[in-house]
PDB file of C-alpha atoms and ligand atoms in Angstrom:
ATOM      1  CA  MET R 204     -65.754  80.850 122.799  1.00 60.00           C
ATOM      2  CA  PRO R 205     -65.243  84.701 122.974  1.00 63.00           C
ATOM      3  CA  ALA R 206     -62.421  86.096 120.789  1.00 70.00           C
ATOM      4  CA  ALA R 207     -59.072  85.958 122.675  1.00 92.00           C
ATOM      5  CA  LEU R 208     -58.571  89.710 123.038  1.00 97.00           C
ATOM      6  CA  MET R 209     -55.790  89.032 125.978  1.00 98.00           C
ATOM      7  CA  GLU R 210     -54.042  86.250 124.139  1.00 97.00           C
ATOM      8  CA  GLY R 211     -50.319  86.674 124.990  1.00 97.00           C
ATOM      9  CA  LYS R 212     -51.008  89.120 127.776  1.00 98.00           C
ATOM     10  CA  ARG R 213     -49.860  88.454 131.298  1.00 98.00           C
ATOM     11  CA  GLY R 214     -50.940  90.545 134.317  1.00 98.00           C
ATOM     12  CA  LEU R 215     -51.592  90.969 138.093  1.00 98.00           C
ATOM     13  CA  ILE R 216     -55.075  90.937 139.796  1.00 98.00           C
ATOM     14  CA  MET R 217     -55.058  92.642 143.186  1.00 98.00           C
ATOM     15  CA  GLY R 218     -58.040  92.556 145.576  1.00 98.00           C
ATOM     16  CA  LEU R 219     -59.414  89.347 145.215  1.00 97.00           C
ATOM     17  CA  ALA R 220     -61.175  88.168 148.469  1.00 97.00           C
ATOM     18  CA  ASN R 221     -63.825  85.800 147.283  1.00 97.00           C
ATOM     19  CA  ASP R 222     -66.207  84.878 144.515  1.00 97.00           C
ATOM     20  CA  LYS R 223     -68.321  88.094 144.964  1.00 98.00           C
ATOM     21  CA  SER R 224     -65.320  90.236 144.575  1.00 98.00           C
ATOM     22  CA  ILE R 225     -65.101  92.642 141.753  1.00 98.00           C
ATOM     23  CA  ALA R 226     -61.495  91.402 140.868  1.00 98.00           C
ATOM     24  CA  TRP R 227     -63.217  87.838 140.292  1.00 98.00           C
ATOM     25  CA  GLY R 228     -65.388  89.199 137.624  1.00 98.00           C
ATOM     26  CA  ILE R 229     -62.526  90.831 136.039  1.00 98.00           C
ATOM     27  CA  ALA R 230     -60.274  87.915 136.500  1.00 98.00           C
ATOM     28  CA  GLN R 231     -62.771  85.516 134.820  1.00 98.00           C
ATOM     29  CA  ALA R 232     -63.431  87.706 131.848  1.00 98.00           C
ATOM     30  CA  LEU R 233     -59.746  88.145 131.161  1.00 98.00           C
ATOM     31  CA  ALA R 234     -59.069  84.431 131.574  1.00 97.00           C
ATOM     32  CA  GLU R 235     -61.810  83.698 129.235  1.00 97.00           C
ATOM     33  CA  HIS R 236     -59.970  85.974 126.759  1.00 97.00           C
ATOM     34  CA  GLY R 237     -56.714  84.160 127.048  1.00 97.00           C
ATOM     35  CA  ALA R 238     -54.722  86.137 129.550  1.00 97.00           C
ATOM     36  CA  GLU R 239     -52.210  84.557 131.904  1.00 97.00           C
ATOM     37  CA  LEU R 240     -53.064  85.806 135.477  1.00 97.00           C
ATOM     38  CA  ALA R 241     -51.312  86.149 138.819  1.00 98.00           C
ATOM     39  CA  PHE R 242     -52.853  87.007 141.995  1.00 98.00           C
ATOM     40  CA  SER R 243     -51.976  88.950 145.202  1.00 98.00           C
ATOM     41  CA  TYR R 244     -53.896  88.327 148.397  1.00 97.00           C
ATOM     42  CA  GLN R 245     -53.828  90.595 151.550  1.00 96.00           C
ATOM     43  CA  GLY R 246     -52.982  87.835 154.006  1.00 92.00           C
ATOM     44  CA  GLU R 247     -52.965  84.160 154.923  1.00 91.00           C
ATOM     45  CA  ALA R 248     -56.578  84.197 155.918  1.00 91.00           C
ATOM     46  CA  LEU R 249     -57.536  84.979 152.497  1.00 93.00           C
ATOM     47  CA  LYS R 250     -55.017  82.612 150.849  1.00 93.00           C
ATOM     48  CA  LYS R 251     -57.517  79.715 151.600  1.00 93.00           C
ATOM     49  CA  ARG R 252     -60.051  81.461 149.337  1.00 93.00           C
ATOM     50  CA  VAL R 253     -57.980  82.892 146.679  1.00 95.00           C
ATOM     51  CA  GLY R 254     -55.888  79.860 146.138  1.00 95.00           C
ATOM     52  CA  PRO R 255     -58.839  77.750 144.866  1.00 95.00           C
ATOM     53  CA  LEU R 256     -60.323  80.533 142.768  1.00 96.00           C
ATOM     54  CA  ALA R 257     -56.870  81.228 140.991  1.00 96.00           C
ATOM     55  CA  GLU R 258     -56.706  77.577 140.365  1.00 95.00           C
ATOM     56  CA  ARG R 259     -59.993  77.354 138.555  1.00 95.00           C
ATOM     57  CA  LEU R 260     -58.523  79.995 135.957  1.00 95.00           C
ATOM     58  CA  GLY R 261     -55.291  78.216 135.419  1.00 88.00           C
ATOM     59  CA  THR R 262     -51.831  77.752 136.917  1.00 81.00           C
ATOM     60  CA  PRO R 263     -51.991  79.541 140.343  1.00 85.00           C
ATOM     61  CA  ARG R 264     -49.353  82.274 140.805  1.00 95.00           C
ATOM     62  CA  LEU R 265     -50.078  83.670 144.213  1.00 97.00           C
ATOM     63  CA  PHE R 266     -48.121  86.480 145.901  1.00 97.00           C
ATOM     64  CA  GLU R 267     -48.803  87.989 149.646  1.00 97.00           C
ATOM     65  CA  CYS R 268     -49.274  91.675 149.677  1.00 98.00           C
ATOM     66  CA  ASP R 269     -50.477  94.093 152.137  1.00 98.00           C
ATOM     67  CA  VAL R 270     -50.364  97.283 150.383  1.00 98.00           C
ATOM     68  CA  ALA R 271     -50.261  99.396 153.793  1.00 98.00           C
ATOM     69  CA  ASP R 272     -46.632  98.066 153.900  1.00 98.00           C
ATOM     70  CA  MET R 273     -44.355  99.094 151.060  1.00 98.00           C
ATOM     71  CA  GLY R 274     -41.810  96.366 151.799  1.00 98.00           C
ATOM     72  CA  SER R 275     -44.400  94.027 150.933  1.00 98.00           C
ATOM     73  CA  VAL R 276     -45.355  95.836 147.654  1.00 98.00           C
ATOM     74  CA  ASP R 277     -41.696  95.574 146.833  1.00 98.00           C
ATOM     75  CA  ALA R 278     -41.640  91.942 147.766  1.00 98.00           C
ATOM     76  CA  LEU R 279     -44.520  91.295 145.413  1.00 98.00           C
ATOM     77  CA  PHE R 280     -43.145  92.905 142.449  1.00 98.00           C
ATOM     78  CA  GLU R 281     -39.908  91.115 142.943  1.00 98.00           C
ATOM     79  CA  GLY R 282     -41.619  87.748 142.805  1.00 98.00           C
ATOM     80  CA  LEU R 283     -43.601  88.701 140.033  1.00 98.00           C
ATOM     81  CA  LYS R 284     -40.257  89.643 138.122  1.00 98.00           C
ATOM     82  CA  ALA R 285     -38.790  86.616 139.120  1.00 97.00           C
ATOM     83  CA  GLU R 286     -41.868  84.788 137.604  1.00 96.00           C
ATOM     84  CA  TRP R 287     -42.430  86.565 134.279  1.00 97.00           C
ATOM     85  CA  GLY R 288     -39.667  89.474 133.944  1.00 97.00           C
ATOM     86  CA  THR R 289     -42.181  91.810 132.421  1.00 98.00           C
ATOM     87  CA  ILE R 290     -46.091  92.166 132.546  1.00 98.00           C
ATOM     88  CA  ASP R 291     -48.807  93.721 130.332  1.00 98.00           C
ATOM     89  CA  PHE R 292     -51.522  94.837 133.039  1.00 98.00           C
ATOM     90  CA  VAL R 293     -52.427  95.444 136.723  1.00 99.00           C
ATOM     91  CA  VAL R 294     -55.808  95.427 138.111  1.00 99.00           C
ATOM     92  CA  HIS R 295     -56.014  97.446 141.464  1.00 99.00           C
ATOM     93  CA  ALA R 296     -59.412  96.552 142.977  1.00 98.00           C
ATOM     94  CA  ILE R 297     -58.358  97.524 146.581  1.00 98.00           C
ATOM     95  CA  GLY R 298     -60.131  99.851 149.044  1.00 98.00           C
ATOM     96  CA  PHE R 299     -60.487 100.159 152.859  1.00 98.00           C
ATOM     97  CA  SER R 300     -61.820 102.409 155.365  1.00 97.00           C
ATOM     98  CA  ASP R 301     -63.043 101.666 159.038  1.00 97.00           C
ATOM     99  CA  LYS R 302     -66.710 100.848 158.705  1.00 95.00           C
ATOM    100  CA  ASN R 303     -67.668 102.836 161.779  1.00 96.00           C
ATOM    101  CA  GLU R 304     -66.797 105.795 159.591  1.00 96.00           C
ATOM    102  CA  LEU R 305     -68.906 104.734 156.647  1.00 96.00           C
ATOM    103  CA  ARG R 306     -72.110 105.882 158.261  1.00 94.00           C
ATOM    104  CA  GLY R 307     -73.202 109.150 159.803  1.00 93.00           C
ATOM    105  CA  ARG R 308     -71.314 112.502 158.771  1.00 96.00           C
ATOM    106  CA  TYR R 309     -68.174 112.830 156.745  1.00 97.00           C
ATOM    107  CA  VAL R 310     -67.395 115.748 158.773  1.00 98.00           C
ATOM    108  CA  ASP R 311     -66.730 113.358 161.853  1.00 97.00           C
ATOM    109  CA  THR R 312     -63.874 111.507 160.226  1.00 98.00           C
ATOM    110  CA  SER R 313     -61.106 110.883 162.518  1.00 98.00           C
ATOM    111  CA  HIS R 314     -57.453 111.778 161.394  1.00 98.00           C
ATOM    112  CA  ALA R 315     -56.422 108.147 161.835  1.00 98.00           C
ATOM    113  CA  ASN R 316     -58.939 106.584 159.570  1.00 98.00           C
ATOM    114  CA  PHE R 317     -58.569 109.475 157.127  1.00 98.00           C
ATOM    115  CA  ILE R 318     -55.003 108.763 156.695  1.00 98.00           C
ATOM    116  CA  LYS R 319     -55.540 105.030 156.471  1.00 98.00           C
ATOM    117  CA  THR R 320     -58.294 105.079 154.069  1.00 98.00           C
ATOM    118  CA  MET R 321     -56.129 107.414 151.605  1.00 98.00           C
ATOM    119  CA  ASP R 322     -52.969 105.267 151.985  1.00 98.00           C
ATOM    120  CA  ILE R 323     -54.843 101.833 151.330  1.00 98.00           C
ATOM    121  CA  SER R 324     -57.100 103.138 148.634  1.00 98.00           C
ATOM    122  CA  VAL R 325     -55.249 105.844 146.857  1.00 98.00           C
ATOM    123  CA  TYR R 326     -51.623 105.995 147.553  1.00 98.00           C
ATOM    124  CA  SER R 327     -51.409 102.094 146.873  1.00 98.00           C
ATOM    125  CA  PHE R 328     -52.394 102.673 143.220  1.00 99.00           C
ATOM    126  CA  THR R 329     -49.545 105.000 142.704  1.00 99.00           C
ATOM    127  CA  ALA R 330     -47.158 102.654 144.512  1.00 98.00           C
ATOM    128  CA  ILE R 331     -48.336  99.901 142.370  1.00 98.00           C
ATOM    129  CA  CYS R 332     -47.977 102.108 139.192  1.00 98.00           C
ATOM    130  CA  GLN R 333     -44.450 102.865 139.772  1.00 98.00           C
ATOM    131  CA  ARG R 334     -43.369  99.292 140.137  1.00 98.00           C
ATOM    132  CA  ALA R 335     -45.532  97.890 137.482  1.00 98.00           C
ATOM    133  CA  ALA R 336     -44.260 100.593 134.847  1.00 98.00           C
ATOM    134  CA  ALA R 337     -40.767  99.325 135.662  1.00 98.00           C
ATOM    135  CA  MET R 338     -41.816  95.922 134.374  1.00 98.00           C
ATOM    136  CA  MET R 339     -43.548  97.186 131.116  1.00 98.00           C
ATOM    137  CA  PRO R 340     -40.806  97.982 128.532  1.00 98.00           C
ATOM    138  CA  GLU R 341     -43.358  97.504 125.780  1.00 97.00           C
ATOM    139  CA  GLY R 342     -45.959  99.482 127.236  1.00 98.00           C
ATOM    140  CA  GLY R 343     -49.088  98.250 129.220  1.00 98.00           C
ATOM    141  CA  SER R 344     -52.407  99.012 130.808  1.00 99.00           C
ATOM    142  CA  LEU R 345     -53.170  99.877 134.567  1.00 99.00           C
ATOM    143  CA  LEU R 346     -56.815  99.749 135.993  1.00 99.00           C
ATOM    144  CA  THR R 347     -58.281 100.835 139.210  1.00 99.00           C
ATOM    145  CA  MET R 348     -61.695 100.844 140.616  1.00 98.00           C
ATOM    146  CA  THR R 349     -63.899 103.689 141.659  1.00 98.00           C
ATOM    147  CA  TYR R 350     -67.327 104.863 142.550  1.00 98.00           C
ATOM    148  CA  TYR R 351     -69.640 107.685 141.731  1.00 98.00           C
ATOM    149  CA  GLY R 352     -69.579 108.590 145.419  1.00 98.00           C
ATOM    150  CA  ALA R 353     -66.304 110.526 144.180  1.00 98.00           C
ATOM    151  CA  GLU R 354     -68.165 112.982 142.078  1.00 98.00           C
ATOM    152  CA  GLN R 355     -71.463 113.530 143.874  1.00 98.00           C
ATOM    153  CA  VAL R 356     -72.358 113.061 147.706  1.00 97.00           C
ATOM    154  CA  MET R 357     -73.949 109.628 148.386  1.00 96.00           C
ATOM    155  CA  PRO R 358     -75.260 108.488 151.758  1.00 94.00           C
ATOM    156  CA  HIS R 359     -72.516 106.943 154.019  1.00 95.00           C
ATOM    157  CA  TYR R 360     -69.677 107.025 151.530  1.00 97.00           C
ATOM    158  CA  ASN R 361     -68.041 109.723 153.471  1.00 97.00           C
ATOM    159  CA  VAL R 362     -64.308 109.429 153.660  1.00 98.00           C
ATOM    160  CA  MET R 363     -64.363 106.840 151.009  1.00 98.00           C
ATOM    161  CA  GLY R 364     -65.851 109.436 148.587  1.00 98.00           C
ATOM    162  CA  VAL R 365     -62.911 111.737 149.328  1.00 98.00           C
ATOM    163  CA  ALA R 366     -60.462 109.023 148.670  1.00 98.00           C
ATOM    164  CA  LYS R 367     -61.937 107.975 145.416  1.00 98.00           C
ATOM    165  CA  ALA R 368     -61.919 111.582 144.330  1.00 99.00           C
ATOM    166  CA  ALA R 369     -58.200 111.502 144.910  1.00 99.00           C
ATOM    167  CA  LEU R 370     -57.741 108.155 143.260  1.00 99.00           C
ATOM    168  CA  GLU R 371     -59.819 109.470 140.145  1.00 99.00           C
ATOM    169  CA  ALA R 372     -57.346 112.484 140.084  1.00 99.00           C
ATOM    170  CA  SER R 373     -54.283 110.247 140.456  1.00 98.00           C
ATOM    171  CA  VAL R 374     -55.584 108.211 137.565  1.00 99.00           C
ATOM    172  CA  LYS R 375     -55.340 111.484 135.586  1.00 99.00           C
ATOM    173  CA  TYR R 376     -51.889 112.380 136.757  1.00 99.00           C
ATOM    174  CA  ILE R 377     -50.236 108.878 136.248  1.00 99.00           C
ATOM    175  CA  ALA R 378     -51.658 108.677 132.677  1.00 99.00           C
ATOM    176  CA  GLU R 379     -49.925 111.925 131.757  1.00 98.00           C
ATOM    177  CA  ASP R 380     -46.712 110.574 133.388  1.00 98.00           C
ATOM    178  CA  LEU R 381     -46.760 107.012 131.940  1.00 98.00           C
ATOM    179  CA  GLY R 382     -48.318 107.854 128.553  1.00 98.00           C
ATOM    180  CA  LYS R 383     -45.001 108.553 126.969  1.00 98.00           C
ATOM    181  CA  ASP R 384     -44.095 105.011 127.744  1.00 98.00           C
ATOM    182  CA  GLY R 385     -47.062 103.604 125.925  1.00 98.00           C
ATOM    183  CA  ILE R 386     -48.650 102.812 129.532  1.00 99.00           C
ATOM    184  CA  ARG R 387     -52.358 103.407 129.763  1.00 99.00           C
ATOM    185  CA  VAL R 388     -54.006 104.253 133.211  1.00 99.00           C
ATOM    186  CA  ASN R 389     -57.854 104.128 133.249  1.00 99.00           C
ATOM    187  CA  ALA R 390     -60.461 103.602 136.290  1.00 99.00           C
ATOM    188  CA  ILE R 391     -63.907 101.874 136.115  1.00 99.00           C
ATOM    189  CA  SER R 392     -66.707 103.404 137.999  1.00 98.00           C
ATOM    190  CA  ALA R 393     -69.019 100.618 139.016  1.00 98.00           C
ATOM    191  CA  GLY R 394     -72.348 100.778 140.137  1.00 98.00           C
ATOM    192  CA  PRO R 395     -73.098  99.260 143.571  1.00 98.00           C
ATOM    193  CA  ILE R 396     -72.499  95.522 143.878  1.00 98.00           C
ATOM    194  CA  LYS R 397     -73.071  93.263 146.902  1.00 97.00           C
ATOM    195  CA  THR R 398     -69.419  92.386 147.904  1.00 97.00           C
ATOM    196  CA  LEU R 399     -67.618  92.147 151.365  1.00 95.00           C
ATOM    197  CA  ALA R 400     -66.188  95.747 151.124  1.00 95.00           C
ATOM    198  CA  ALA R 401     -69.587  97.115 150.216  1.00 95.00           C
ATOM    199  CA  SER R 402     -71.309  95.335 153.076  1.00 93.00           C
ATOM    200  CA  GLY R 403     -69.317  97.667 155.308  1.00 92.00           C
ATOM    201  CA  ILE R 404     -71.289 100.909 154.049  1.00 92.00           C
ATOM    202  CA  GLY R 405     -74.299 102.020 155.811  1.00 88.00           C
ATOM    203  CA  ASP R 406     -77.764 101.267 154.168  1.00 92.00           C
ATOM    204  CA  PHE R 407     -76.179  99.523 151.387  1.00 93.00           C
ATOM    205  CA  ARG R 408     -79.159  97.495 150.468  1.00 94.00           C
ATOM    206  CA  TYR R 409     -81.208 100.910 150.099  1.00 94.00           C
ATOM    207  CA  ILE R 410     -78.392 102.282 147.845  1.00 95.00           C
ATOM    208  CA  MET R 411     -78.642  99.152 145.612  1.00 96.00           C
ATOM    209  CA  LYS R 412     -82.255  99.426 145.539  1.00 96.00           C
ATOM    210  CA  TRP R 413     -82.257 103.028 144.605  1.00 96.00           C
ATOM    211  CA  ASN R 414     -79.716 102.251 141.836  1.00 97.00           C
ATOM    212  CA  GLU R 415     -81.937  99.507 140.617  1.00 97.00           C
ATOM    213  CA  LEU R 416     -85.040 101.850 140.342  1.00 97.00           C
ATOM    214  CA  ASN R 417     -83.367 104.631 139.151  1.00 97.00           C
ATOM    215  CA  SER R 418     -80.675 103.990 136.849  1.00 98.00           C
ATOM    216  CA  PRO R 419     -81.654 104.354 132.934  1.00 98.00           C
ATOM    217  CA  LEU R 420     -81.234 100.494 132.653  1.00 98.00           C
ATOM    218  CA  ARG R 421     -83.532 100.018 135.618  1.00 98.00           C
ATOM    219  CA  ARG R 422     -81.337  97.446 137.096  1.00 98.00           C
ATOM    220  CA  ASN R 423     -77.969  97.139 138.797  1.00 98.00           C
ATOM    221  CA  VAL R 424     -74.767  95.981 137.065  1.00 98.00           C
ATOM    222  CA  THR R 425     -72.803  92.681 137.664  1.00 98.00           C
ATOM    223  CA  GLN R 426     -69.237  91.544 138.359  1.00 98.00           C
ATOM    224  CA  GLU R 427     -69.204  90.065 134.871  1.00 98.00           C
ATOM    225  CA  GLU R 428     -70.195  93.392 133.308  1.00 98.00           C
ATOM    226  CA  VAL R 429     -67.261  95.192 135.195  1.00 98.00           C
ATOM    227  CA  GLY R 430     -65.246  92.268 133.927  1.00 98.00           C
ATOM    228  CA  LYS R 431     -66.187  92.956 130.084  1.00 98.00           C
ATOM    229  CA  ALA R 432     -65.297  96.699 130.536  1.00 98.00           C
ATOM    230  CA  ALA R 433     -61.970  95.779 132.038  1.00 99.00           C
ATOM    231  CA  VAL R 434     -61.299  93.606 128.981  1.00 98.00           C
ATOM    232  CA  TYR R 435     -61.811  96.570 126.768  1.00 98.00           C
ATOM    233  CA  LEU R 436     -59.493  98.953 128.806  1.00 98.00           C
ATOM    234  CA  LEU R 437     -56.788  96.115 129.365  1.00 98.00           C
ATOM    235  CA  SER R 438     -56.708  94.749 125.792  1.00 98.00           C
ATOM    236  CA  ASP R 439     -55.906  96.425 122.419  1.00 98.00           C
ATOM    237  CA  LEU R 440     -59.599  97.498 122.067  1.00 98.00           C
ATOM    238  CA  GLY R 441     -58.831 100.360 124.571  1.00 98.00           C
ATOM    239  CA  SER R 442     -55.430 101.333 122.827  1.00 98.00           C
ATOM    240  CA  GLY R 443     -56.535 104.988 122.304  1.00 98.00           C
ATOM    241  CA  THR R 444     -57.944 105.262 125.963  1.00 98.00           C
ATOM    242  CA  THR R 445     -56.105 106.553 128.813  1.00 99.00           C
ATOM    243  CA  GLY R 446     -56.922 108.928 131.941  1.00 98.00           C
ATOM    244  CA  GLU R 447     -60.454 107.844 131.584  1.00 98.00           C
ATOM    245  CA  ASN R 448     -63.023 106.945 134.198  1.00 98.00           C
ATOM    246  CA  LEU R 449     -65.445 104.628 132.289  1.00 98.00           C
ATOM    247  CA  HIS R 450     -68.869 104.127 134.253  1.00 99.00           C
ATOM    248  CA  VAL R 451     -70.109 100.736 134.403  1.00 99.00           C
ATOM    249  CA  ASP R 452     -73.212 101.560 136.309  1.00 98.00           C
ATOM    250  CA  ALA R 453     -76.358 100.983 134.437  1.00 98.00           C
ATOM    251  CA  GLY R 454     -76.179 104.728 133.377  1.00 98.00           C
ATOM    252  CA  TYR R 455     -76.988 106.087 136.924  1.00 98.00           C
ATOM    253  CA  HIS R 456     -74.402 108.843 136.699  1.00 98.00           C
ATOM    254  CA  VAL R 457     -76.371 110.738 134.212  1.00 98.00           C
ATOM    255  CA  VAL R 458     -79.468 110.868 136.199  1.00 98.00           C
ATOM    256  CA  GLY R 459     -80.376 114.206 138.267  1.00 95.00           C
ATOM    257  CA  MET R 460     -83.397 113.222 140.026  1.00 94.00           C
ATOM    258  CA  LYS R 461     -85.681 110.288 141.172  1.00 92.00           C
ATOM    259  CA  ALA R 462     -87.313 108.557 138.172  1.00 94.00           C
ATOM    260  CA  VAL R 463     -91.231 109.474 137.934  1.00 94.00           C
ATOM    261  CA  ASP R 464     -92.081 105.589 137.922  1.00 94.00           C
ATOM    262  CA  ALA R 465     -89.782 104.637 140.955  1.00 94.00           C
ATOM    263  CA  PRO R 466     -91.669 104.152 144.006  1.00 91.00           C
ATOM    264  CA  ASP R 467     -90.522 105.923 147.440  1.00 89.00           C
ATOM    265  CA  ILE R 468     -88.452 103.534 149.246  1.00 90.00           C
ATOM    266  CA  ALA R 469     -87.198 103.658 152.965  1.00 85.00           C
ATOM    267  CA  THR R 470     -83.807 103.020 154.479  1.00 81.00           C
ATOM    268  CA  GLN R 471     -83.379 100.653 157.685  1.00 69.00           C
ATOM    269  CA  THR R 472     -82.159 103.903 159.637  1.00 71.00           C
ATOM    270  CA  HIS R 473     -84.601 106.668 158.459  1.00 69.00           C
ATOM    271  CA  GLN R 474     -88.220 105.625 157.973  1.00 65.00           C
ATOM    272  CA  PRO R 475     -90.402 108.286 155.964  1.00 62.00           C
ATOM    273  CA  ALA R 476     -92.405 110.528 158.650  1.00 66.00           C
ATOM    274  CA  PRO R 477     -96.037 109.485 158.835  1.00 67.00           C
ATOM    275  CA  LYS R 478     -98.533 111.256 156.754  1.00 68.00           C
ATOM    276  CA  GLU R 479    -100.666 114.020 158.420  1.00 64.00           C
TER     277      GLU R 479
HETATM  278  N1  NAD Z 617     -68.851  96.820 145.548  1.00 58.41           N
HETATM  279  C1  NAD Z 617     -69.110  97.838 144.952  1.00 58.41           C
HETATM  280  O1  NAD Z 617     -70.377  98.354 144.966  1.00 58.41           O
HETATM  281  C2  NAD Z 617     -68.074  98.833 144.467  1.00 58.41           C
HETATM  282  C3  NAD Z 617     -68.514  99.782 143.608  1.00 58.41           C
HETATM  283  C4  NAD Z 617     -67.642 100.668 142.908  1.00 58.41           C
HETATM  284  C5  NAD Z 617     -66.087 100.361 143.338  1.00 58.41           C
HETATM  285  N2  NAD Z 617     -65.717  99.319 144.214  1.00 58.41           N
HETATM  286  C6  NAD Z 617     -64.328  99.319 144.412  1.00 58.41           C
HETATM  287  O2  NAD Z 617     -64.120  98.196 143.883  1.00 58.41           O
HETATM  288  C7  NAD Z 617     -62.697  97.697 144.509  1.00 58.41           C
HETATM  289  C8  NAD Z 617     -62.826  96.106 145.022  1.00 58.41           C
HETATM  290  O3  NAD Z 617     -63.873  95.970 146.165  1.00 58.41           O
HETATM  291  P1  NAD Z 617     -65.059  95.005 146.102  1.00 58.41           P
HETATM  292  O4  NAD Z 617     -66.285  95.615 146.270  1.00 58.41           O
HETATM  293  O5  NAD Z 617     -65.045  93.829 144.929  1.00 58.41           O
HETATM  294  O6  NAD Z 617     -64.781  94.215 147.555  1.00 58.41           O
HETATM  295  P2  NAD Z 617     -63.871  93.197 148.026  1.00 58.41           P
HETATM  296  O7  NAD Z 617     -64.094  93.171 149.501  1.00 58.41           O
HETATM  297  O8  NAD Z 617     -64.108  91.716 147.367  1.00 58.41           O
HETATM  298  O9  NAD Z 617     -62.468  93.473 147.695  1.00 58.41           O
HETATM  299  C9  NAD Z 617     -61.815  94.389 148.387  1.00 58.41           C
HETATM  300  C10 NAD Z 617     -60.301  93.938 148.382  1.00 58.41           C
HETATM  301  O10 NAD Z 617     -59.285  95.155 149.020  1.00 58.41           O
HETATM  302  C11 NAD Z 617     -58.393  94.244 149.584  1.00 58.41           C
HETATM  303  N3  NAD Z 617     -57.635  94.974 150.506  1.00 58.41           N
HETATM  304  C12 NAD Z 617     -58.126  96.018 151.526  1.00 58.41           C
HETATM  305  N4  NAD Z 617     -57.103  96.331 152.408  1.00 58.41           N
HETATM  306  C13 NAD Z 617     -55.794  95.799 151.613  1.00 58.41           C
HETATM  307  C14 NAD Z 617     -54.532  95.932 151.986  1.00 58.41           C
HETATM  308  N5  NAD Z 617     -54.270  96.655 153.086  1.00 58.41           N
HETATM  309  N6  NAD Z 617     -53.570  95.320 151.288  1.00 58.41           N
HETATM  310  C15 NAD Z 617     -54.095  94.516 150.167  1.00 58.41           C
HETATM  311  N7  NAD Z 617     -55.624  94.498 149.882  1.00 58.41           N
HETATM  312  C16 NAD Z 617     -56.326  94.920 150.691  1.00 58.41           C
HETATM  313  C17 NAD Z 617     -59.193  93.195 150.286  1.00 58.41           C
HETATM  314  O11 NAD Z 617     -58.258  91.947 150.624  1.00 58.41           O
HETATM  315  C18 NAD Z 617     -60.027  92.717 149.383  1.00 58.41           C
HETATM  316  O12 NAD Z 617     -59.559  91.852 148.447  1.00 58.41           O
HETATM  317  C19 NAD Z 617     -62.697  98.546 146.022  1.00 58.41           C
HETATM  318  O13 NAD Z 617     -61.764  99.675 145.361  1.00 58.41           O
HETATM  319  C20 NAD Z 617     -64.002  99.122 145.920  1.00 58.41           C
HETATM  320  O14 NAD Z 617     -64.090 100.410 146.451  1.00 58.41           O
HETATM  321  C21 NAD Z 617     -66.781  98.540 144.600  1.00 58.41           C
END
């Protein structure tokens, strides 16, 4: 039995779709450490999957919320307030972009998908922080999920990379705004993990293989490992940390070049030219 680092803490998990979701790894780790959890789900179709998962971790507290609709975000926090009054943490594990634009060139991004990607993947975190902070009179901890494609160019990540860069910048601004109230705001930059959202990214299997072969730990990370890092940031272990972007990526972000022991690998879309 792990130390109960989250005993007495209550919080909201947003972005659970199924048992492959990063939100599921985080929810499990928080529950193991004694946290009480509530979940939001995007729509009726997902409720069937989220309900049984939430039940496995204790009393299911479920709230529908589509973050593209501010009325829906307000309703979520009204429901949460009626249930608990105050909260200690929120996990925002939500992102969206049209998968037709997660391949090819960033420069071809459409205006409509740019706006939608930024709205759901970036602004929603700000909207959540506004409402969560109002329920944190004693302070708290807010967490979002990002990817290294915000810092460096990654194949096919395109508008999502631009959105994650904006999300990472917003973490810093919100950390400054809410720090005086004892509220910490951080991001975890996870290495590639096979989830529903990730399957929309072009050549995702190649990206995972490349990370496995070239990261210092020579492997990919798991949802469980992201969960453990989230416990650090959401518990009192992380009491001195805010505005941080914690990489949980087997160290890939420190690498500048292919490892000498890594084989050349090909994508499904681009095969290497035959040798002369
Ligand atoms: N999987 C990876 O390799 C990886 C790596 C780094 C960061 N991330 C980030 O982690 C987060 C979680 O993604 P995941 O990989 O677990 O995939 P996932 O598909 O399991 O989760 C994505 C979630 O976003 C939710 N969502 C999308 N649009 C929404 C809306 N309008 N309203 C409410 N919810 C909405 C979906 O319902 C789903 O639960 C995302 O921000 C993603 O960018 C993923």
